[in-house]
CSV table of C-alpha atoms in Angstrom, one decimal:
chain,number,residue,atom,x,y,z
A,10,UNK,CA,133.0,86.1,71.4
A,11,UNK,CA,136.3,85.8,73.2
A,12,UNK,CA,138.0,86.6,69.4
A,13,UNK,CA,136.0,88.8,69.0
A,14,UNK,CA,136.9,90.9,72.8
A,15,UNK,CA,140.5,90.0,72.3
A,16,UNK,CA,140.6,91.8,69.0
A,17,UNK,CA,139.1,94.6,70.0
A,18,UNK,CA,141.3,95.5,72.8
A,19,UNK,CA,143.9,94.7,70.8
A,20,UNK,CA,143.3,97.6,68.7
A,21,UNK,CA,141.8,99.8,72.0
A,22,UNK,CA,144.3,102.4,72.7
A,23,UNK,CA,142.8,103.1,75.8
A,24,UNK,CA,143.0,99.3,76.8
A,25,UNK,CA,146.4,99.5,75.6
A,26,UNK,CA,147.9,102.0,77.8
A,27,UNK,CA,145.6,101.3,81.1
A,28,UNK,CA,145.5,96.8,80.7
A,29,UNK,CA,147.9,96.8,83.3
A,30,UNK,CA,146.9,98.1,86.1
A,31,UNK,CA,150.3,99.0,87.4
A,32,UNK,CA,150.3,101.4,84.7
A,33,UNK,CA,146.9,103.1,85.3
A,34,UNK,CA,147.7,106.8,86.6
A,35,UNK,CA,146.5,107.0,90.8
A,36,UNK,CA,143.4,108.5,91.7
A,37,UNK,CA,142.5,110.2,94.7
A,38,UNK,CA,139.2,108.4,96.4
A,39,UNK,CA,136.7,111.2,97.2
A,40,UNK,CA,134.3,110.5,100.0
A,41,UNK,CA,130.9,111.2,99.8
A,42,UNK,CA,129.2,112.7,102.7
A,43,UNK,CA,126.2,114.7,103.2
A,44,UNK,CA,125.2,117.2,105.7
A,45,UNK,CA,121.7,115.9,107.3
A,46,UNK,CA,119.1,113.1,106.2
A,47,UNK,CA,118.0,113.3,102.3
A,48,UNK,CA,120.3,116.0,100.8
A,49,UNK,CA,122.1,114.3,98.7
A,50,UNK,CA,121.1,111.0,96.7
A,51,UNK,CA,122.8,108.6,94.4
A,52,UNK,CA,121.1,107.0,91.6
A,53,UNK,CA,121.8,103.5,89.9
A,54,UNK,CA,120.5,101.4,87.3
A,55,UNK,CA,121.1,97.4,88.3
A,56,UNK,CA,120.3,95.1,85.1
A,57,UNK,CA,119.2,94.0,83.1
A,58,UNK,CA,118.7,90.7,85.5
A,59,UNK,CA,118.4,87.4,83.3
A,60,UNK,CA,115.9,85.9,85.2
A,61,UNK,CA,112.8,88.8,84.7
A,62,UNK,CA,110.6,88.4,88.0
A,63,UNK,CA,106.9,86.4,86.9
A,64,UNK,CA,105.7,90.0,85.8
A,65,UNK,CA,108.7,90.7,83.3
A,66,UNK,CA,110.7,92.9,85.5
A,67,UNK,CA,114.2,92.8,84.4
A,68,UNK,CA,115.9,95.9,86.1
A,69,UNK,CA,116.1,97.8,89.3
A,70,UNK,CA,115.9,101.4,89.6
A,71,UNK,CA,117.9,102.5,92.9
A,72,UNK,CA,118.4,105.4,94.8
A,73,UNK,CA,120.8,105.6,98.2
A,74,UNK,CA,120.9,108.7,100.7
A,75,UNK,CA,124.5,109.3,101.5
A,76,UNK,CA,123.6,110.3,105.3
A,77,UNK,CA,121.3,108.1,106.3
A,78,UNK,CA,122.2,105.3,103.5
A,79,UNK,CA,118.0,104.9,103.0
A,80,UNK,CA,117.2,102.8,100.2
A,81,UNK,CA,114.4,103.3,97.8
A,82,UNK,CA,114.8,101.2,95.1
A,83,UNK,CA,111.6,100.1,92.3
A,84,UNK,CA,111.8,97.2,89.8
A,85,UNK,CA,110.5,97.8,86.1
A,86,UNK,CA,110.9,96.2,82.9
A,87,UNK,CA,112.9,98.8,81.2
A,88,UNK,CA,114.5,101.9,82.7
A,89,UNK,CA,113.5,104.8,80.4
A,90,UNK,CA,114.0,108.4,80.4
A,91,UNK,CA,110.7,109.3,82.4
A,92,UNK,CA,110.5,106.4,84.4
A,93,UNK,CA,113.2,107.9,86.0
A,94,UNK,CA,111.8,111.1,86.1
A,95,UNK,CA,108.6,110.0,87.8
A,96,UNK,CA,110.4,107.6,90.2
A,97,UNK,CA,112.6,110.7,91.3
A,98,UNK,CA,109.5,113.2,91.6
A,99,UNK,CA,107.3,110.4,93.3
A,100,UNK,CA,110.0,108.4,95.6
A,101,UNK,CA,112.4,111.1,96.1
A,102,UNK,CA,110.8,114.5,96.1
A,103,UNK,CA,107.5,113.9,97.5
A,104,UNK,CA,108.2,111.5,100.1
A,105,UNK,CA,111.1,113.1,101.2
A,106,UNK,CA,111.5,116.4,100.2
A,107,UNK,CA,113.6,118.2,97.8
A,108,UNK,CA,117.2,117.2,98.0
A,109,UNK,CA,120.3,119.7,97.1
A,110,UNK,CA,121.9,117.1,94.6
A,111,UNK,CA,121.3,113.7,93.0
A,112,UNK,CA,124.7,112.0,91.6
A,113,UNK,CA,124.5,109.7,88.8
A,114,UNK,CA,126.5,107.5,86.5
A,115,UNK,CA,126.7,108.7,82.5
A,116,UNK,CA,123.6,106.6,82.1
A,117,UNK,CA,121.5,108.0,78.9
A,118,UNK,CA,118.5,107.4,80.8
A,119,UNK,CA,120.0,109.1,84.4
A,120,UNK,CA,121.0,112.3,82.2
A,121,UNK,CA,118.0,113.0,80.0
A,122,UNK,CA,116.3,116.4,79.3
A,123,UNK,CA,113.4,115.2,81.4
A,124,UNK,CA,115.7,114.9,84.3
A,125,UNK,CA,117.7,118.1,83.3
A,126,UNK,CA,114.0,119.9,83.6
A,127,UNK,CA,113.5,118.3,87.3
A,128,UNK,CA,116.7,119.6,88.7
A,129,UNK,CA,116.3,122.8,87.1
A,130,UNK,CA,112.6,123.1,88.0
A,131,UNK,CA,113.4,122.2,92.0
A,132,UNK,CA,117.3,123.7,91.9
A,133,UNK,CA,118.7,120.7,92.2
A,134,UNK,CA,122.1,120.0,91.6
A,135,UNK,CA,123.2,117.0,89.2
C-alpha cells in the first residue's frame, strides 16, 4: 500500500506543487460567527469508526451551532442521502427552529438533491 501511495503522488501534480508545505500559497483564516443561538450550523460526517458499536453503528452524524457551539450529533450505520435529510428536518428544524444557513464539507451525502429541496423548501442557505 505504501508503493502503491508513493506512486501515486509521484505522478499527482497537485501533490507535486503543494508536498511542501512551504510552497503551499497562504490562506486567509475566516472566522465563523453567527448572530444569536441556532442560525447557523455546521454539519460533519465522523467515520466510518472500526469498531461498529454492538448494534452495527459505524458513523456519526454531527451537527455544531456556531453561537452557542450545541451539539446534536446521531450514530447510524451508514450516512445516506436522506438520513441526512431527516436528521436535519427532525434534530435541527423541529427542535430548534429554522436556521439561516447550514455549512457543509463536499460530502456526496451533505450535498444531495434531497438536501438541496430542504434548504430551498425552508430558505436556507447552504
Amino acid at each position: 500500500m505504501e508503493y502503491d501511495c508513493c506512486k501515486f503522488v509521484l505522478k499527482c501534480h497537485k501533490c507535486q506543487v503543494h508536498g511542501d508545505l512551504i510552497r503551499v500559497p497562504p490562506h486567509e483564516l475566516n472566522a465563523m460567527s453567527s448572530p444569536w443561538p441556532f442560525v447557523a450550523w455546521g454539519m460533519y460526517v465522523i467515520g466510518p469508526i472500526e469498531s461498529a458499536a454492538s448494534n452495527g453503528h459505524r458513523f456519526i452524524l454531527v451537527a455544531i451551532d456556531y453561537f452557542t457551539k450545541w451539539v446534536e450529533a446521531a450514530s447510524y450505520k451508514s450516512v445516506t442521502k436522506k438520513v441526512v435529510a431527516d436528521f436535519v428536518r427532525n434534530n435541527l428544524i423541529c427542535r430548534f427552529g429554522v436556521p439561516e444557513s447550514i455549512i457543509t464539507d463536499n460530502g456526496a451525502n451533505l450535498n444531495s438533491h434531497l438536501m438541496r429541496e430542504i434548504c430551498e423548501q425552508f430558505k436556507i442557505t447552504h
